XYZ file of C-alpha atoms in Angstrom:
421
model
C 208.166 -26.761 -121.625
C 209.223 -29.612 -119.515
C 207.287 -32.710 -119.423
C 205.287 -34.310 -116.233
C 207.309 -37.560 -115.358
C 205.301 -40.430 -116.798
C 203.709 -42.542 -114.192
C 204.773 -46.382 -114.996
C 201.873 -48.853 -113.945
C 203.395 -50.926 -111.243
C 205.194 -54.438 -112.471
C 202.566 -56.868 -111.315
C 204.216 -60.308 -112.852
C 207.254 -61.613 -111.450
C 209.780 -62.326 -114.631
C 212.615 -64.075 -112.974
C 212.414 -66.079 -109.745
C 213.417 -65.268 -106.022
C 216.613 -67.094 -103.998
C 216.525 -65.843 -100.290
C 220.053 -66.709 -98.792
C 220.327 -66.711 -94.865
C 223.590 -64.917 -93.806
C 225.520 -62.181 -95.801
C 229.100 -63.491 -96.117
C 231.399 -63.627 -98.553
C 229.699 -66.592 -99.673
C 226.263 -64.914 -100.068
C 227.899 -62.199 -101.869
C 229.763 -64.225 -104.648
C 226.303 -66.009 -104.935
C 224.652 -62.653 -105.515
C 227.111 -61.800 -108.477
C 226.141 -65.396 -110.151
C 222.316 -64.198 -109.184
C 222.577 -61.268 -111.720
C 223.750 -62.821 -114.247
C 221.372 -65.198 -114.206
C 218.958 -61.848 -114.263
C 218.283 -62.461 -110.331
C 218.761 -60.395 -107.577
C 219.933 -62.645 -104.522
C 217.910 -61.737 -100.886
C 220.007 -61.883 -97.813
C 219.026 -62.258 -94.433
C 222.277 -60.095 -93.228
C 223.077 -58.884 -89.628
C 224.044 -55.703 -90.771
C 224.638 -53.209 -93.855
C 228.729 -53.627 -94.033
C 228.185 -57.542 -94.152
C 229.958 -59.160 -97.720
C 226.792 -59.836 -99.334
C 224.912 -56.954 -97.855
C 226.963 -54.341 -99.809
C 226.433 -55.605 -103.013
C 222.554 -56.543 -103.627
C 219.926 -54.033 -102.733
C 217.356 -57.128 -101.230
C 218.244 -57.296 -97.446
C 216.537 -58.255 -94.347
C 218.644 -57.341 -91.504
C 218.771 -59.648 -88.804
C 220.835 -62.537 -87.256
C 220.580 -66.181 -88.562
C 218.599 -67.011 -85.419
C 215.656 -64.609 -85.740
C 212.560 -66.636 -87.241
C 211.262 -62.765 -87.551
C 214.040 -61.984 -90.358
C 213.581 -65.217 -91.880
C 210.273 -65.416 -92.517
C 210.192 -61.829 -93.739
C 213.019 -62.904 -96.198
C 210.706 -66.057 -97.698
C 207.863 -64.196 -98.493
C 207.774 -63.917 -101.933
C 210.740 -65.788 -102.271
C 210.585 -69.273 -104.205
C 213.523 -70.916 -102.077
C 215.711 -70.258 -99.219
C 219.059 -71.346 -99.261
C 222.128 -70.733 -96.607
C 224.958 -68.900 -96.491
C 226.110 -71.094 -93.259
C 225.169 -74.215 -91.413
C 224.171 -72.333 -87.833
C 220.728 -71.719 -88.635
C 218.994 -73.776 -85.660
C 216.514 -76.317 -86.156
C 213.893 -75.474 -83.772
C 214.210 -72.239 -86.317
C 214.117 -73.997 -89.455
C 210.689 -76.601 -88.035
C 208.680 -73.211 -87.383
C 209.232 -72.197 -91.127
C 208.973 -75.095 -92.514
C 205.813 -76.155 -90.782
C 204.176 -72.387 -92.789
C 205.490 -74.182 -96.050
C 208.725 -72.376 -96.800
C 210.565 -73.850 -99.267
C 214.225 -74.828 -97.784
C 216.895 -76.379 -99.858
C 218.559 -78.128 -98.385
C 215.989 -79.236 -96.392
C 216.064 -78.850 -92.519
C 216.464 -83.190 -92.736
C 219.756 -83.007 -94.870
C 221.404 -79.903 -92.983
C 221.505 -81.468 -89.820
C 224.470 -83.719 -91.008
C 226.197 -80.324 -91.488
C 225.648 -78.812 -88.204
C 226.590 -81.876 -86.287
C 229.207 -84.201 -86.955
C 228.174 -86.318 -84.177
C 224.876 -87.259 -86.247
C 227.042 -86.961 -89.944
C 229.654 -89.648 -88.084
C 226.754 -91.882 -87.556
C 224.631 -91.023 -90.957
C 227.733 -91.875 -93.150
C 228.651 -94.630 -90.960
C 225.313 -96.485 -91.783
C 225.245 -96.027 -95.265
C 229.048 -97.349 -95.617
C 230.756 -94.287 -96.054
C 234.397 -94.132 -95.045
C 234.614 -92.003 -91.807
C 237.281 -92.590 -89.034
C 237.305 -94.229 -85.714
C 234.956 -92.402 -83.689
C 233.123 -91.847 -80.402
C 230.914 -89.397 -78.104
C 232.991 -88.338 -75.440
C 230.473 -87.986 -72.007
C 232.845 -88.891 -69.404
C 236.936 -88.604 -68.192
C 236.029 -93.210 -69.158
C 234.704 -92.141 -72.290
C 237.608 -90.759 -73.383
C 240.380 -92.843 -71.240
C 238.980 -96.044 -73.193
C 239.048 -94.235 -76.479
C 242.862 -92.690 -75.891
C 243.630 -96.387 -75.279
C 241.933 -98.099 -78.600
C 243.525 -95.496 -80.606
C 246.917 -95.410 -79.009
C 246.659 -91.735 -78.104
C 246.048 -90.525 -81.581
C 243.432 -88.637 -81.040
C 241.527 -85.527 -82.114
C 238.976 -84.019 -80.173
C 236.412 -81.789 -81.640
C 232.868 -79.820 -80.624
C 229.862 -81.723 -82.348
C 228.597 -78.194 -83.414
C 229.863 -75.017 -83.987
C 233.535 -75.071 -84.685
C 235.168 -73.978 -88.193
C 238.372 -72.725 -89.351
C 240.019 -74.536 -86.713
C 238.285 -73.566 -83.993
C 236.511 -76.061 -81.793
C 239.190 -78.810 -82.577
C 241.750 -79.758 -80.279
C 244.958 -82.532 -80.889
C 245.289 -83.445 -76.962
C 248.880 -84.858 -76.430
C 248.037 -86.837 -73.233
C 244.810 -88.581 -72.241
C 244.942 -85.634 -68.688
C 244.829 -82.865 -71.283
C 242.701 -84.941 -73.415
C 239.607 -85.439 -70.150
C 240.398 -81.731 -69.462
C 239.123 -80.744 -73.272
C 235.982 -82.571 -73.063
C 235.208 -82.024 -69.633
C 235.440 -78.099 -70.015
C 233.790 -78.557 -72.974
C 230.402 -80.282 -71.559
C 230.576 -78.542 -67.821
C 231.524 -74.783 -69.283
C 230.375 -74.802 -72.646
C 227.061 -77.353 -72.399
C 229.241 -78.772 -75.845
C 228.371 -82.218 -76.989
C 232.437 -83.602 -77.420
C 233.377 -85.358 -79.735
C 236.579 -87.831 -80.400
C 238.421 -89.204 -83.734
C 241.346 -91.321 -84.463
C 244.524 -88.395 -85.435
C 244.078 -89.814 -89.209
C 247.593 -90.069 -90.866
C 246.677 -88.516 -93.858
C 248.910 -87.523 -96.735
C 246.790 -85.306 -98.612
C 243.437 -83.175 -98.072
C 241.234 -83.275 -100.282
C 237.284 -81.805 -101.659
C 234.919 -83.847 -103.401
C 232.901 -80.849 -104.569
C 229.078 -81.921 -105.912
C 225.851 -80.390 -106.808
C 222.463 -82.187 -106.720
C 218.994 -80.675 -107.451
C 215.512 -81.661 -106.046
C 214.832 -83.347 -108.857
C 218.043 -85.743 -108.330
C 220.289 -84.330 -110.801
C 223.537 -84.646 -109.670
C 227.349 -82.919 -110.983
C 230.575 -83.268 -109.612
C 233.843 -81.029 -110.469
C 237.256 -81.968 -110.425
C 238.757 -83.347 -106.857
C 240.347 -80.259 -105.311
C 243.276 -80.439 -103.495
C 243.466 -78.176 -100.236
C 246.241 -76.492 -98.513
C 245.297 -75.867 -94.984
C 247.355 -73.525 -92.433
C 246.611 -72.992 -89.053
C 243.314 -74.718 -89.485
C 242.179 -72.254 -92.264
C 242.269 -73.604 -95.925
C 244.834 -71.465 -97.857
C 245.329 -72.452 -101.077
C 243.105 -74.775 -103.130
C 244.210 -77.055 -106.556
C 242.244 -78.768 -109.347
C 242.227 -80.968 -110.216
C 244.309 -82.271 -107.210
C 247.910 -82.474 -108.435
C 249.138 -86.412 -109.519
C 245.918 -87.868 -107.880
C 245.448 -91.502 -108.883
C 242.501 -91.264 -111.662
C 240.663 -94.065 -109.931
C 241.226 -92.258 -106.856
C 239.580 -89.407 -108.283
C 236.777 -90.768 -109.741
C 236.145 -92.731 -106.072
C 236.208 -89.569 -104.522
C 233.808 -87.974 -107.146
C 231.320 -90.945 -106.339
C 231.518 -90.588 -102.847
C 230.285 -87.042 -102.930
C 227.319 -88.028 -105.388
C 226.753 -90.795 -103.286
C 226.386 -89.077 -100.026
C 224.482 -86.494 -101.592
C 221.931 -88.599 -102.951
C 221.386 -90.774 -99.601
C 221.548 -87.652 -97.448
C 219.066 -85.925 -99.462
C 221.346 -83.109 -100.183
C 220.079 -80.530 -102.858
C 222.765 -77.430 -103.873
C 226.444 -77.533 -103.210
C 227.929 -80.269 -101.488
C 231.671 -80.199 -100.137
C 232.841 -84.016 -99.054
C 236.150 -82.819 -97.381
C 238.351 -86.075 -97.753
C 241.079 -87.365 -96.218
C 243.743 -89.451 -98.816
C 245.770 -92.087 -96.639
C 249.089 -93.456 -97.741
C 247.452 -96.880 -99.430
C 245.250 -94.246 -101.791
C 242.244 -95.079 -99.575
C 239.530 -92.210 -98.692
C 237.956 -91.347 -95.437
C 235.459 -88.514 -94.994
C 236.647 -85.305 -93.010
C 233.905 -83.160 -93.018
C 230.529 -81.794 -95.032
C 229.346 -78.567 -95.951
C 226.040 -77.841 -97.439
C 226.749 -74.612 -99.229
C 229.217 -72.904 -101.611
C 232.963 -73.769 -99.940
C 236.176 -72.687 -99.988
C 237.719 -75.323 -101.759
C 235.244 -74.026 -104.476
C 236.141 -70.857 -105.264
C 238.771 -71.728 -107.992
C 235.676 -72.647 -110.397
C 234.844 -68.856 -110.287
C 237.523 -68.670 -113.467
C 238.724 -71.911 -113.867
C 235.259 -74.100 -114.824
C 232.748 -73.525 -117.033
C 230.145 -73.186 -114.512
C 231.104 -71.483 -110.983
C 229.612 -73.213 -107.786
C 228.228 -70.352 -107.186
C 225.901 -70.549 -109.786
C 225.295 -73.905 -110.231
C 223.868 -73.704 -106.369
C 221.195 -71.479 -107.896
C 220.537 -73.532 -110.323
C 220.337 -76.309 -108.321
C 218.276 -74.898 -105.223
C 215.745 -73.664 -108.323
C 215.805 -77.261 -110.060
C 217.135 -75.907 -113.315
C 219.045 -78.109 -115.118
C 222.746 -78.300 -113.754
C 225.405 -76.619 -115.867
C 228.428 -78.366 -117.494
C 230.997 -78.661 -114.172
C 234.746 -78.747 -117.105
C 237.893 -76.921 -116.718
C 238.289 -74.194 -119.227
C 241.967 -74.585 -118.249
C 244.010 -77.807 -117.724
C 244.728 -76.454 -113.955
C 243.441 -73.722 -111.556
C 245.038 -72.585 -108.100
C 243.035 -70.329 -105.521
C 245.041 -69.331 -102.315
C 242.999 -67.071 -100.091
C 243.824 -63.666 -99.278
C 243.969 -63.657 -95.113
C 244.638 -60.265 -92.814
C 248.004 -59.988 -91.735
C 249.205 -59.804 -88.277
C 249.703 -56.563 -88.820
C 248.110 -54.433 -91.038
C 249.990 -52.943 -93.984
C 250.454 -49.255 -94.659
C 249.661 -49.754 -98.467
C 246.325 -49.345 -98.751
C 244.239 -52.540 -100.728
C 244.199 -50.829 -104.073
C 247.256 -49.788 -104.116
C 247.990 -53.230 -103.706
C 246.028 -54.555 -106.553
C 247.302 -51.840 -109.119
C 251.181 -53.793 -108.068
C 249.032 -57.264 -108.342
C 248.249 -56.667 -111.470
C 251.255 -54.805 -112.682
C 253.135 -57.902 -111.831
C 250.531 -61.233 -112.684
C 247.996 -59.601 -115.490
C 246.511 -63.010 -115.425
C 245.534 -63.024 -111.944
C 241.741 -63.364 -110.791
C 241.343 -60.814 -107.707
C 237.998 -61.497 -105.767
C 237.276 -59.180 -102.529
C 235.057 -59.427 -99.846
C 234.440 -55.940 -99.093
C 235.554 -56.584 -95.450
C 237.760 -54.621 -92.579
C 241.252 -55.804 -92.270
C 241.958 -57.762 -89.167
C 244.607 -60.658 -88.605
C 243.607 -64.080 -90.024
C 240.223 -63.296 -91.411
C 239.584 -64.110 -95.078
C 239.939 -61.473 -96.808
C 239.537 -62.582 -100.457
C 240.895 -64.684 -102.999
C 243.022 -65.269 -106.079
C 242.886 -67.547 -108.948
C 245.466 -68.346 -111.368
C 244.349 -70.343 -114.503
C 247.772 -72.399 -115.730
C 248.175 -71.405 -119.556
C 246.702 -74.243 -121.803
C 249.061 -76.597 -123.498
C 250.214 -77.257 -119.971
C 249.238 -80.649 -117.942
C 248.831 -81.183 -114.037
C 251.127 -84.026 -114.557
C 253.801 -82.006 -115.034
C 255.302 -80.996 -111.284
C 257.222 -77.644 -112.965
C 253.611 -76.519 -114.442
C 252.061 -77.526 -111.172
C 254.489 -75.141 -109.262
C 254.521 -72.562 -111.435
C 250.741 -72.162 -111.289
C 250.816 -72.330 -107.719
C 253.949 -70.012 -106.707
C 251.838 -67.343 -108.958
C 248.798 -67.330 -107.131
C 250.351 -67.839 -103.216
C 252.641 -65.019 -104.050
C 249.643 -62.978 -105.605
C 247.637 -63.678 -102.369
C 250.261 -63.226 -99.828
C 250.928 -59.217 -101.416
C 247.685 -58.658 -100.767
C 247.370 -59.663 -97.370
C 250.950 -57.711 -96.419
C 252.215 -55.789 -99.130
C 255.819 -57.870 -98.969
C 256.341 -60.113 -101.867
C 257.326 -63.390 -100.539
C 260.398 -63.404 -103.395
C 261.464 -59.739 -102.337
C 260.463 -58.673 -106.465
C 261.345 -54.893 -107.040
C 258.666 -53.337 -108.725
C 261.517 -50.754 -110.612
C 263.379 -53.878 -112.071
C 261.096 -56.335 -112.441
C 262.824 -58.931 -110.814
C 262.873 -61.175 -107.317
C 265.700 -59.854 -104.730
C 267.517 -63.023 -105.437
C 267.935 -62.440 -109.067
């Protein structure tokens, strides 16, 4: 005879302990996988079930980033909460803190990633490198700044803007009043202006610090951007000066440590033509120009953010590879017949080696889709430009297929070989 199911006493000690992570991107999802293996399960605060993250772990509060409802439901229990995105407001953030939820980063640090008004004014007091730059109020405001930076000049929303958007590159000082005074009469927007740097190279100084003031820094990444939207990442940063390097690794401990940063730190850096640094931008959160140390370091920033947000110890931040390229899988302008897995069966029938990571997310022009990584082979060195490119052509070929189904080289998939060939 069949059995009576046996009735388990309920678990009444907590094993492992509890990240909460507001907003259910991509970012929150690729956190999530790191959760479990860390024997975690990751809760999102997600604005609905088809969200990245929201698909993938089973602990979700639904509501938007701006409900202190959501958010407080989502700390209960919950030994830190973390961010997906920098748009939580403040007034928000105060109300929970005040009740003693745990926040890292803290509400103090974050602010310096929401507005890059205040983070233009932090870094400039503690010496950091940042460019020229002023708060545009008035059609003066900006004449007299056109003028000191001989119309060179990049105009950008204190808050809000990513990806390109809320950034403008005026080319005369009638467009250039127009852009701020829309922005402040239409928008409420607090403007903002920069000197046009003449950069030669963009870079990431990509850091972790924990509560406790541990700090770890990866290799300097070397981004790719396109149409505002980062596109393929390097590391470590092709023929970058070591000193250069190891400045730019400083400069994101640094600023970490006098911010009061704890997880994932991104120092996006401008390199100018005399090797010199100036400081772009700052996220407080896994980033982009992270996502190569999925497969290509010993310890993903995905997990180390955990770790750090938790106060474990960090994890060891080397290459298991002497070079890694990520190039981000972006909707096309129009979508492709194939569907997506048909596309990764001719991926990986073509480049066995490469690292497909999806986001679980519609198809719609320009939106980030996913990402590939391609480890270069070992033996090879990122000194070596033919290695470099090799690596590189692999992975923006890999990504580009994905997002339209057209290799970029015409390769038949009957011969095996490019068009050109």
């Amino acid at each position: 005879m069949p059995t009576a199911p046996r009735k388990y006493p309920p678990v009444t000690e907590r094993i492992m302990p509890k990240v909460a992570m507001i907003g259910g991107g991509q970012l929150a999802r690729m956190t999530a996988q790191a959760a479990i293996e860390l024997g975690q399960t990751l809760r999102v605060v997600s604005s609905g079930p088809t969200e990245s993250a929201a698909q993938v772990t089973p602990d979700v509060v639904m509501g938007e980033h701006t409900d202190v409802e959501a958010i407080r439901t989502a700390a209960q229990g919950a030994d830190v909460v973390t961010f997906d995105h920098e748009h939580v407001p403040q007034d928000v953030l105060a109300t929970l803190l005040a009740e003693g939820v745990n926040f890292q980063p803290q509400p103090r640090a974050l602010i310096f990633a929401q507005d890059k008004l205040q983070m233009r004014r932090r870094l400039r007091e503690i010496g950091a490198p940042v460019p020229p730059f002023a708060h545009l109020q008035t059609d003066d405001d900006v004449a007299r700044f056109w003028e000191e930076n001989d119309g060179e000049v990049i105009i950008k929303t204190a808050r809000g803007g990513y990806d390109g958007h809320g950034v403008w590159a005026p080319t005369t000082l009638v467009e250039a009043q127009e852009i701020v005074r829309t922005g402040i009469t239409a928008h409420e927007m607090t403007m903002l202006g920069e000197w046009k740097v003449p950069w030669v190279v963009e870079l990431s100084a990509l850091v972790a610090r924990s509560p406790e003031g541990q700090g770890a820094a990866w290799p300097v990444t070397q981004s790719i951007q396109q149409q505002g939207i980062c596109a393929v990442a390097m590391a470590p940063a092709p023929c970058l000066p070591a000193e250069v390097a190891t400045a730019a690794q400083q400069l994101g401990l640094r600023i970490a440590q006098e911010l009061e940063v704890t997880g994932v730190l991104a120092v996006e850096l401008f390199l100018l033509p005399d090797n010199s640094l100036l400081v772009n931008e700052l996220a407080m959160r896994p980033h982009n120009t992270g996502h190569w140390t999925q497969d290509g370091c010993i310890t993903s920033q995905f997990e180390q953010h955990i770790r750090a947000v938790l106060d474990y110890p960090l994890g060891d931040v080397s290459m298991r590879v002497p070079f890694t390229v990520m190039a981000n899988v972006l909707g096309a302008p129009k979508t492709p017949k194939m569907t997506m897995d048909e596309r990764a069966h001719h991926l990986f029938a073509r480049f066995p080696n490469v690292k497909l990571h999806m986001y679980g997310k519609s198809e719609r022009p320009g939106r980030k889709l996913g990402h590939v990584n391609v480890c270069g082979p070992l033996g090879g060195s990122v000194e070596d430009p033919v290695y470099v490119a090799k690596v590189q052509r692999e992975a923006e070929l890999a990504a580009q297929w994905m997002s339209t189904a057209e290799w970029l080289d015409g390769w038949d998939p009957h011969t095996g070989m490019p068009a050109n060939e």
